[in-house]
Short mmCIF file of C-alpha atoms and ligand atoms in Angstrom, two decimals:
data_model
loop_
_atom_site.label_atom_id
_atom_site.label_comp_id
_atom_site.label_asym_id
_atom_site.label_seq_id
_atom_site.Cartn_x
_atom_site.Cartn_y
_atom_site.Cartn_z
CA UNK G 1 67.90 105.35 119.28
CA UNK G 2 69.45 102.87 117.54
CA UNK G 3 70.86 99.36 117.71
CA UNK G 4 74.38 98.81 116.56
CA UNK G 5 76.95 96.05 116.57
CA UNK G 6 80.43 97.81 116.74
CA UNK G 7 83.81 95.30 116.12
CA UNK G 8 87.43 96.22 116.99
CA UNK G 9 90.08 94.16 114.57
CA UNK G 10 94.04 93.88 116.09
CA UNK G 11 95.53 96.99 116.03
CA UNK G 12 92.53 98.99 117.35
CA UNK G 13 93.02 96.73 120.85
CA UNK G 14 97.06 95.96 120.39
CA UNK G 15 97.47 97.16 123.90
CA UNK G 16 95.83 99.20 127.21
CA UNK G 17 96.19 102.27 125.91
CA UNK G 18 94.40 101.48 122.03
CA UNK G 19 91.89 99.54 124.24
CA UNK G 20 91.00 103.00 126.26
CA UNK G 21 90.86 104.79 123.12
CA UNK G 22 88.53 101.42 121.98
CA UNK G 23 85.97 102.56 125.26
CA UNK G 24 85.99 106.37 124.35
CA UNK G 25 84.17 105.05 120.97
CA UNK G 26 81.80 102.96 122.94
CA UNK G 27 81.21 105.43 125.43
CA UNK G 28 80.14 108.20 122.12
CA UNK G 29 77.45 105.67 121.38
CA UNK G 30 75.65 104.90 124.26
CA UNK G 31 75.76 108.45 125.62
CA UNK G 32 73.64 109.27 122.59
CA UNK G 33 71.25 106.60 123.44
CA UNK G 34 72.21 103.44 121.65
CA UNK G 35 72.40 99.86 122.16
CA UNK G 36 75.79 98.53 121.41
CA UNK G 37 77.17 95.09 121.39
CA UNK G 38 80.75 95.06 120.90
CA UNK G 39 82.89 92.31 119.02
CA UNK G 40 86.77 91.94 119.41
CA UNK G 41 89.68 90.83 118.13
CA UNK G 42 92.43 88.89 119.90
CA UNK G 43 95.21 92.20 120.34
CA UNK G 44 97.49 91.95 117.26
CA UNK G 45 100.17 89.64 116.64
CA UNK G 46 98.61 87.50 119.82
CA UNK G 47 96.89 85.02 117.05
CA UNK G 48 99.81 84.52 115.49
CA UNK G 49 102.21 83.82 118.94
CA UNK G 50 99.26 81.04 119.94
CA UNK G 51 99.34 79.24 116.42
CA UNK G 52 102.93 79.32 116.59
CA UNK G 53 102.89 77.97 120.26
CA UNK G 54 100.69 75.04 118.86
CA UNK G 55 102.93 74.17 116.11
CA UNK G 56 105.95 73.98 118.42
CA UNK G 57 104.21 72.50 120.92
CA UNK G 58 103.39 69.71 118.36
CA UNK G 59 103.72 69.74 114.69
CA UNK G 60 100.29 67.54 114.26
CA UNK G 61 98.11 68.66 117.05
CA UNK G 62 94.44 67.87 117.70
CA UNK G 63 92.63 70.17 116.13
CA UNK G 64 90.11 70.65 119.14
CA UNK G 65 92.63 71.74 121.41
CA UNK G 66 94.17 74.46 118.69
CA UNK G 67 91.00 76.16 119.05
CA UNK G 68 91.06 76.56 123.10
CA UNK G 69 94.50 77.63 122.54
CA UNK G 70 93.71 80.46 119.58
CA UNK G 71 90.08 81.38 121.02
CA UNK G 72 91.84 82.51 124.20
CA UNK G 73 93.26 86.05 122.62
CA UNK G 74 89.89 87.37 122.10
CA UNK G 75 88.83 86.54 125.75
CA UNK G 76 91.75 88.62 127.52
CA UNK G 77 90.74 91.43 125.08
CA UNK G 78 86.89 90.93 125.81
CA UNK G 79 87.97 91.25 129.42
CA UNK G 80 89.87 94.21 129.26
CA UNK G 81 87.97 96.59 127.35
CA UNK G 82 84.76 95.13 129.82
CA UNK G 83 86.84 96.39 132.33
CA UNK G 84 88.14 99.70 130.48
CA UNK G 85 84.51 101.20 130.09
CA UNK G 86 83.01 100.21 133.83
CA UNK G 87 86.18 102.22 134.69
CA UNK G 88 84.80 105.25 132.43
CA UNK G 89 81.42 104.34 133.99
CA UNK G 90 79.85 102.64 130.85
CA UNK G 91 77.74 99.19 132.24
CA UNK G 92 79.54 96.47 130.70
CA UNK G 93 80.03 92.60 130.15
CA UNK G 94 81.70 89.72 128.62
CA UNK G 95 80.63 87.19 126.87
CA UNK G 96 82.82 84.20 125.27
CA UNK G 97 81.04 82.07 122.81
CA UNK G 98 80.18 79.62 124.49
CA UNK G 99 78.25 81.88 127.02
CA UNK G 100 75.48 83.11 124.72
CA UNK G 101 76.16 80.75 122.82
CA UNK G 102 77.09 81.36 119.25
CA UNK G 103 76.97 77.75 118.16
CA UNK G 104 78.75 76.40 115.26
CA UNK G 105 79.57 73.74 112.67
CA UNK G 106 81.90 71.42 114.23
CA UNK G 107 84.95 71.72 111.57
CA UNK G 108 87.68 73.42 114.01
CA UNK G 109 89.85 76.01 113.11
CA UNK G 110 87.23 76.86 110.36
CA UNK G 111 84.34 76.08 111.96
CA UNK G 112 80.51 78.27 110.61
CA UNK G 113 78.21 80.23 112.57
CA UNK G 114 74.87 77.74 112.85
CA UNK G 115 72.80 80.11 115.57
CA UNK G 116 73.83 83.31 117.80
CA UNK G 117 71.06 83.50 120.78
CA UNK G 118 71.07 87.19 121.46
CA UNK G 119 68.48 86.99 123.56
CA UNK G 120 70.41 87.79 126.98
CA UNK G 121 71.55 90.82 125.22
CA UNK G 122 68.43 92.10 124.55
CA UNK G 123 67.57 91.55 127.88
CA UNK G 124 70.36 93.09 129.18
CA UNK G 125 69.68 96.28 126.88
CA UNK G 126 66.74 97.13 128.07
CA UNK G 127 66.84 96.63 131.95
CA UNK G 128 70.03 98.03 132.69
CA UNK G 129 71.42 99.40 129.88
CA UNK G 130 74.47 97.27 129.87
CA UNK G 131 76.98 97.05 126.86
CA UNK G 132 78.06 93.33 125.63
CA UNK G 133 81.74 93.18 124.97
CA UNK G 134 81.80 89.85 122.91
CA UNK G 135 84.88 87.92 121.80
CA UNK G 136 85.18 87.47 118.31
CA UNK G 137 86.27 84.40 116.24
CA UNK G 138 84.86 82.01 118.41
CA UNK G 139 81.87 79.78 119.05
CA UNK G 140 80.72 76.21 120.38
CA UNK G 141 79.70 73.09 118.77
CA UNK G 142 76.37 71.92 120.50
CA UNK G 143 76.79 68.40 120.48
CA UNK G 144 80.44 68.10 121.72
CA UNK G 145 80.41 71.36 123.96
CA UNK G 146 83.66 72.20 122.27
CA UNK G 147 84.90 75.38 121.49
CA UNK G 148 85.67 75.98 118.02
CA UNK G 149 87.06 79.34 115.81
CA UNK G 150 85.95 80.79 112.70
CA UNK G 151 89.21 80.71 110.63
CA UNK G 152 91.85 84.04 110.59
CA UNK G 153 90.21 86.92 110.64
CA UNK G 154 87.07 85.36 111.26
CA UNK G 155 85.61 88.01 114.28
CA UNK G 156 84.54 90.24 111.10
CA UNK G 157 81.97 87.35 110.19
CA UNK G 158 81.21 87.23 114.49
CA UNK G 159 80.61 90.88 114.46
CA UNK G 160 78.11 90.13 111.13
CA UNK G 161 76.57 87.42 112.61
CA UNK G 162 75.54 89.00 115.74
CA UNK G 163 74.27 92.15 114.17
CA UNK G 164 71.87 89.76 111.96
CA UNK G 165 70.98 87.96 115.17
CA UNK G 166 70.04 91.13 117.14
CA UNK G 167 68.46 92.84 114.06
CA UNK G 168 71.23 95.39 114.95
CA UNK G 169 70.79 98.72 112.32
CA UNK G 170 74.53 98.72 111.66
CA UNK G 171 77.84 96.68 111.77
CA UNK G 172 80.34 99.20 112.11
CA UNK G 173 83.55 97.51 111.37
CA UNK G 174 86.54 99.52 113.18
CA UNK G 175 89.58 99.21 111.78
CA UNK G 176 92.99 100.79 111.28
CA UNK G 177 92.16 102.52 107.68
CA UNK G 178 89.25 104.92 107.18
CA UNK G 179 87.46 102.96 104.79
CA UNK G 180 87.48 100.56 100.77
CA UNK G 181 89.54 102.63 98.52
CA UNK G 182 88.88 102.51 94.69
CA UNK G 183 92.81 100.84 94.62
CA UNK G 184 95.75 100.51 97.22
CA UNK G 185 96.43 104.06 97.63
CA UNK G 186 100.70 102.75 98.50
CA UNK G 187 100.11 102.46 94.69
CA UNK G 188 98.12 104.53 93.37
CA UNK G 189 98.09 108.14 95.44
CA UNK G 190 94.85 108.98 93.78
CA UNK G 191 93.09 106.34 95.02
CA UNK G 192 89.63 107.54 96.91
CA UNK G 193 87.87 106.34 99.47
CA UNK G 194 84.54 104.90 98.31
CA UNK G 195 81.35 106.02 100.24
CA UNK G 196 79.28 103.18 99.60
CA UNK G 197 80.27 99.64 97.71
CA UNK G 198 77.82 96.87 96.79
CA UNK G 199 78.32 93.50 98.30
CA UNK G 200 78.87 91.56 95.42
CA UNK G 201 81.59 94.14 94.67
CA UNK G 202 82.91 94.00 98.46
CA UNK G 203 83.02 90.43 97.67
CA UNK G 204 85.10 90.22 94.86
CA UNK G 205 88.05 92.84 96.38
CA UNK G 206 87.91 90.43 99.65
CA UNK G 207 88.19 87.37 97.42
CA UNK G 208 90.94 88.75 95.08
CA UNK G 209 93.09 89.70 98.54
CA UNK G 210 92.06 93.01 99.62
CA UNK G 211 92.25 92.80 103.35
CA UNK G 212 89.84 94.90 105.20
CA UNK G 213 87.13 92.28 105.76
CA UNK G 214 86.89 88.89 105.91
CA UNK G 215 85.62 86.96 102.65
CA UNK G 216 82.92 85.26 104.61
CA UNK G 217 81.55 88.47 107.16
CA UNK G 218 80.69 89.84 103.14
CA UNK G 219 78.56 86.70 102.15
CA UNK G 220 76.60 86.68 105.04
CA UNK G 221 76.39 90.59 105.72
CA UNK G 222 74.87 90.08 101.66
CA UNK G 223 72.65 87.01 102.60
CA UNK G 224 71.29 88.65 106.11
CA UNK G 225 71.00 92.09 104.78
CA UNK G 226 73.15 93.81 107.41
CA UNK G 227 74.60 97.39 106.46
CA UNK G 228 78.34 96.96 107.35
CA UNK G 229 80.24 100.31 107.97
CA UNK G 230 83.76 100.06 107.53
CA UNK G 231 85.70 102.91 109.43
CA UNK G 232 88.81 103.97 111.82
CA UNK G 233 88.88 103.69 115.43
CA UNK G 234 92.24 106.05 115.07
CA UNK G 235 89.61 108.73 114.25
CA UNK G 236 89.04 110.66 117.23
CA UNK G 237 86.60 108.97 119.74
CA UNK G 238 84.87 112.49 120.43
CA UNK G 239 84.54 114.12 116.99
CA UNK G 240 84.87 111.35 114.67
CA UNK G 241 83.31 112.73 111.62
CA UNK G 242 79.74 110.30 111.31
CA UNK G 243 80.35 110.02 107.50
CA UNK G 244 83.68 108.72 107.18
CA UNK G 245 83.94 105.49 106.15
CA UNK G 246 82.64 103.00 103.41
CA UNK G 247 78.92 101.61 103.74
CA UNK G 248 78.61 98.51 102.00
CA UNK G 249 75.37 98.05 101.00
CA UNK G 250 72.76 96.29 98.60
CA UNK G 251 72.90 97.67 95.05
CA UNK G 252 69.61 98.85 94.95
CA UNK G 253 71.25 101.75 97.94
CA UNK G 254 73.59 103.27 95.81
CA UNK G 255 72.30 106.17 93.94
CA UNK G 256 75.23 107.38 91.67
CA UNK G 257 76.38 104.05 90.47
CA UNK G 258 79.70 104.35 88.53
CA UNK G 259 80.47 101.80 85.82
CA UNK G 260 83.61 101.06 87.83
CA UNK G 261 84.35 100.86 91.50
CA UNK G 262 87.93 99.58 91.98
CA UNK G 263 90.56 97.72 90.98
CA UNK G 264 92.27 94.95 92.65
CA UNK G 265 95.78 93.52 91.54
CA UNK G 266 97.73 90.34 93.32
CA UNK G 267 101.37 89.21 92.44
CA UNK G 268 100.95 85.92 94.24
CA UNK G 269 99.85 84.61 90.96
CA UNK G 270 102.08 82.11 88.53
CA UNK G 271 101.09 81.14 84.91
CA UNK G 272 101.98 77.76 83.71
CA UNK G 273 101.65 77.47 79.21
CA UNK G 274 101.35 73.81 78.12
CA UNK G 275 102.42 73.68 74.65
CA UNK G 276 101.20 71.40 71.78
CA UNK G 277 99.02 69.40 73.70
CA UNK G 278 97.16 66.93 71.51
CA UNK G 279 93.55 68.90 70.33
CA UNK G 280 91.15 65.79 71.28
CA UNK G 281 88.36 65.31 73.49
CA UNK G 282 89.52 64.86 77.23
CA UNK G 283 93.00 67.06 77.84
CA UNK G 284 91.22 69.35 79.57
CA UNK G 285 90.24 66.87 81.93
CA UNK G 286 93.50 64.96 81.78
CA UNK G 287 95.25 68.35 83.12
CA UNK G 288 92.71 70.14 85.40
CA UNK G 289 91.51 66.76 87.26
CA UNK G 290 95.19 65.95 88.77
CA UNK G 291 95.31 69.63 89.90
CA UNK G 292 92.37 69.36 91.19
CA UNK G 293 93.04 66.28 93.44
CA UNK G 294 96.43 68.20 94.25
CA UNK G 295 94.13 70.75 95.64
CA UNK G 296 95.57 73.51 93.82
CA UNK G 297 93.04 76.39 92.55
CA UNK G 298 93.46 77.07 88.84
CA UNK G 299 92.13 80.51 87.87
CA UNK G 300 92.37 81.86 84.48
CA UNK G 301 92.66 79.45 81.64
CA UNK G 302 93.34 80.59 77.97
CA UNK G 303 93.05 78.18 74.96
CA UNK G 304 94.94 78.49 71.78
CA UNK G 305 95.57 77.19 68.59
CA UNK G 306 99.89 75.97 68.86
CA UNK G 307 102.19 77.75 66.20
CA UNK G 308 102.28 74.17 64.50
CA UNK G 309 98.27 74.69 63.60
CA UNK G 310 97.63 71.01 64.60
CA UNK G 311 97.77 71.15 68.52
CA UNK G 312 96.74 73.53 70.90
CA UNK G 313 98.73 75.62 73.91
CA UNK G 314 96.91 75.77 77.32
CA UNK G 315 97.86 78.43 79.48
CA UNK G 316 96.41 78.77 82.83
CA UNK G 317 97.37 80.68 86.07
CA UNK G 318 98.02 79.12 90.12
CA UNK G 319 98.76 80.48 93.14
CA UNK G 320 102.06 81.61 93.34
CA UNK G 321 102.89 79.37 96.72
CA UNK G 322 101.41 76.10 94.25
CA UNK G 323 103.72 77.06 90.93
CA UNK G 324 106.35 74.31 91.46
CA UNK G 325 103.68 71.64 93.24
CA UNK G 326 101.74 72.35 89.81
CA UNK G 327 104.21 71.77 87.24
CA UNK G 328 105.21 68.66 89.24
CA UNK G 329 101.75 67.46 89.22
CA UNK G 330 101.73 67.96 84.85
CA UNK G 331 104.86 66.76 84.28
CA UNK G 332 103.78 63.30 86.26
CA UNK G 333 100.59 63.07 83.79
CA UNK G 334 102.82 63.93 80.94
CA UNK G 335 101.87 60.14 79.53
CA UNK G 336 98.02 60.72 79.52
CA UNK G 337 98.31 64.45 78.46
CA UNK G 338 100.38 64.22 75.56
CA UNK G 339 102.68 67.40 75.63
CA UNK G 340 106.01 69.16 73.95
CA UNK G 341 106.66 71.48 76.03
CA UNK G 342 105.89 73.16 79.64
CA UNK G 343 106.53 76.67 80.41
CA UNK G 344 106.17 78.92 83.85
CA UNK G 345 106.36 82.47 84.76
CA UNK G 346 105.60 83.55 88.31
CA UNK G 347 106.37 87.40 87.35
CA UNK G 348 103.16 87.88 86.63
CA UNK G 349 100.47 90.22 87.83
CA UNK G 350 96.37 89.26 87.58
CA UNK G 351 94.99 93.07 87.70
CA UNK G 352 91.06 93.24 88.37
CA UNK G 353 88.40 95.74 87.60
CA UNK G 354 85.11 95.44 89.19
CA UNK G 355 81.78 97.30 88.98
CA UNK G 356 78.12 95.97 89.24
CA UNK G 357 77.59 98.79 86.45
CA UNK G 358 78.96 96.78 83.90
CA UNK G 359 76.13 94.49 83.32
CA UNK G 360 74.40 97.33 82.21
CA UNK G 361 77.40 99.08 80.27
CA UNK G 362 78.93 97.17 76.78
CA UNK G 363 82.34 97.61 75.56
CA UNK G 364 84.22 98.08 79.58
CA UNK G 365 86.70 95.87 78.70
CA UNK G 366 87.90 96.96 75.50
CA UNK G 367 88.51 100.41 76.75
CA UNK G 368 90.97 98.75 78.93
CA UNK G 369 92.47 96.66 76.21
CA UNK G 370 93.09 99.74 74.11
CA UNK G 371 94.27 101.66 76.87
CA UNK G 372 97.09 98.88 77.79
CA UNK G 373 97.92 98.29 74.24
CA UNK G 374 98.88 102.41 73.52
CA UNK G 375 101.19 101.83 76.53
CA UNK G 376 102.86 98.64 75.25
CA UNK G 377 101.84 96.23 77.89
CA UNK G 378 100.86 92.51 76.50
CA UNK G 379 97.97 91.03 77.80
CA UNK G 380 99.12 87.17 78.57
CA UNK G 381 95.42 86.21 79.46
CA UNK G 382 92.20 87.70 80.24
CA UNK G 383 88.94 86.10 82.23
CA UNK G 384 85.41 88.09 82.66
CA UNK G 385 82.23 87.66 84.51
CA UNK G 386 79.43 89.57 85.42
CA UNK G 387 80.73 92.18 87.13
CA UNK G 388 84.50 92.12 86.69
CA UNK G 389 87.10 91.17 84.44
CA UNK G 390 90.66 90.28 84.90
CA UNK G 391 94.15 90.64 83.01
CA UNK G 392 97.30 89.00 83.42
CA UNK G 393 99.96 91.22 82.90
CA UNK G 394 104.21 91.25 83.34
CA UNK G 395 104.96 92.23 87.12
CA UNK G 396 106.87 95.04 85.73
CA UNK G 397 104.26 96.66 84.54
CA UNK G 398 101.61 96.49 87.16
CA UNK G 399 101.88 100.11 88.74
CA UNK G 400 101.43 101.51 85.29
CA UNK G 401 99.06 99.00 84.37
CA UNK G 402 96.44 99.94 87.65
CA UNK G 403 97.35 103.80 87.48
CA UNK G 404 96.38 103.90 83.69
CA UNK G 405 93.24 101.95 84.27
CA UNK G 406 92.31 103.83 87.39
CA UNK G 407 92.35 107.22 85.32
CA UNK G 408 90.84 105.62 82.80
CA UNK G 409 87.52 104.47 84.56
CA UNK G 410 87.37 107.97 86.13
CA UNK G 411 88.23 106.81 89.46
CA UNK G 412 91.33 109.40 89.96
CA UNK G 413 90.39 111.76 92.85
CA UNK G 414 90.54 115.53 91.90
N1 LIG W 1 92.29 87.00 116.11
C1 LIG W 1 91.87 86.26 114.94
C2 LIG W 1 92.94 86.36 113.87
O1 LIG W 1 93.94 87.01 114.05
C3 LIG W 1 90.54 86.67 114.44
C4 LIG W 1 90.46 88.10 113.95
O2 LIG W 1 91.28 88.94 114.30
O3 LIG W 1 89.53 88.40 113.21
O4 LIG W 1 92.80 85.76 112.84
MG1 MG W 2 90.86 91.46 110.56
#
């Protein structure tokens, strides 16, 4: 017998019928003895039609009352599939936030999991063998009583949280793909699923855009040790094969390390060059520290001596959505920074290869350098750390650009 925490995103509960399907799985698992506690999602698109009703309903609203308005999708689907397994004979329950209570920081809309008491759960589990259907996304804030939510796609990190609280033995994360892949498989159609990633790997593909988990449910899934199991509730709730999915898992559980697990790549990126800026103590600082208080997130910068040999270019890369806010923001501290010219380019691709293996392994990078050069793509800058690196590349050439290095790291499937 085990104890697991299983969570339903949007399109696994987008209406009655998914949500029977949803109950099927749940049924599986406590027919072969297990103690489940169920997190869901708000049905999809509902998220979206609430934050749009608060925005029309007032363009500045109180902050407080956007989170009783958003919270309220996950409790109709809580509800529901409560309903949809008593009516397949599986003992079940509800529980909003509040009701356990899963309190939480008091910053609304993107409020953090302080404490989930589990202990009614528990209870529950033993003496009548009664499944908790819990809505994701949301909490309470103890001193004001208020209900508060996690942030988009924050019932990943609910679903996490619980399973730490109830010392669950798995989060199985159900979702509408079977698993990580190595790469987007719309791009590359060799692209594997991964049996097991690392966290800090997980991390990086959430934080450079991949969507199957929240950013934050990977932190604290790392920090609280719980094994998440990413896998697809359109699998068959009967015969759904036990293996199919993508643990993600601390390093140390991952036998057959590979020097590379996947590649990422985002075209929401922009690069902004700042030529002949004056080479003296303090540009940096003159250029990054009005960004900064713009609150726009610089990424990759790249240093280099100007053509002239006196002055130096600085090239660094935004967010797409920030490219025209940014060069604003320079061209106002033109007088302190001291410039000839700016450039931009917003067809530009940041392509990513990550692997914990390559603190262990020298020379990862260059292979990839080489391998771009023989196909004539230009490298317009380049960060590393740890355990990835990162290129920025022409947008034209990303498909060839991930393909080449996804054959080249040996992730191609046979
Ligand atoms: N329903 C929320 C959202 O759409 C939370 C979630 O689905 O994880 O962002
Ligand atoms: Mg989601």
């Amino acid at each position: 017998m085990a104890r697991l925490v299983m969570k339903f995103g949007g399109t696994s509960v987008a209406d009655i019928e998914r949500i029977r399907n949803v109950a099927r799985h749940v049924k599986r698992e406590v027919d072969a003895g297990h103690e489940v506690a169920v997190v869901v999602s708000a049905m999809s698109g509902t998220t979206n039609r609430l934050v749009e009703w608060c925005r029309e309903a007032s363009a500045l609203h109180d902050a407080r009352e956007y989170d009783t308005v958003v919270a309220s999708g996950e409790q109709v689907t809580s509800g529901l599939l409560a309903i949809a397994l008593q009516a397949i004979g599986v003992a079940a329950r509800s529980w909003q936030g509040w009701q356990l209570p899963i309190v939480t920081s008091e910053a609304h809309a993107s409020a953090r999991i302080l404490d989930v008491n589990g202990d009614e759960l528990v209870k529950r589990f033993l003496e009548r063998k009664e499944v908790a259907v819990i809505s994701g996304f949301q909490g309470v804030h103890s001193d004001t009583g208020r209900i508060t939510t996690l942030g988009r796609g924050g019932s990943d990190t609910s679903a996490v949280a619980i399973a730490a609280a109830l010392k669950a033995d798995r989060c199985d994360i159900y979702t509408d793909v079977d698993g990580v892949y190595t790469t987007d498989p719309r791009v590359v159609p060799r692209a594997r699923r991964l049996d097991r990633i690392a966290f800090e790997e997980m991390l990086e593909l959430a934080s450079l855009g991949a969507k199957v988990l929240q950013v934050r449910s990977v932190e604290l899934g790392m920090v609280r040790q719980v094994r998440i199991f990413v896998r697809s509730s359109f699998d068959p709730p009967e015969s759904i094969d036990p293996h199919k999915g993508t643990l993600i898992c601390a390093e140390e559980d991952i036998v057959e390390q590979e020097v590379v697990t996947g590649i990422a790549f985002s075209k929401d990126e922009a690069q902004i060059s700042i030529r002949n800026v004056q080479d003296k103590p303090g540009v940096a600082a003159n250029i990054f520290g009005p960004l900064a208080d713009a609150n726009i997130n610089v990424d990759m910068i790249v240093q280099n001596v100007s053509a002239d040999g006196a002055t130096t270019d600085l090239t660094f890369t935004v967010p797409a959505a920030d490219f025209e806010r940014a060069k604003d923001t320079i061209s106002n501290a033109r007088a302190q920074i001291g410039y000839a010219r700016l450039d931009g380019a917003t067809d530009v691709t940041k392509v990513s290869v990550i692997g914990v293996g390559m603190r262990s392994h020298a020379g990862v990078a260059a292979r990839a350098f080489r391998s771009l050069a023989e196909r004539g793509i230009n490298i317009r800058a380049i960060t590393t750390s740890e355990i990835k690196f990162s290129l920025l590349i022409d947008a034209a050439y990303t498909e060839l650009a991930v393909r080449t290095l996804h054959s080249l790291y040996g992730l191609d499937k046979s």
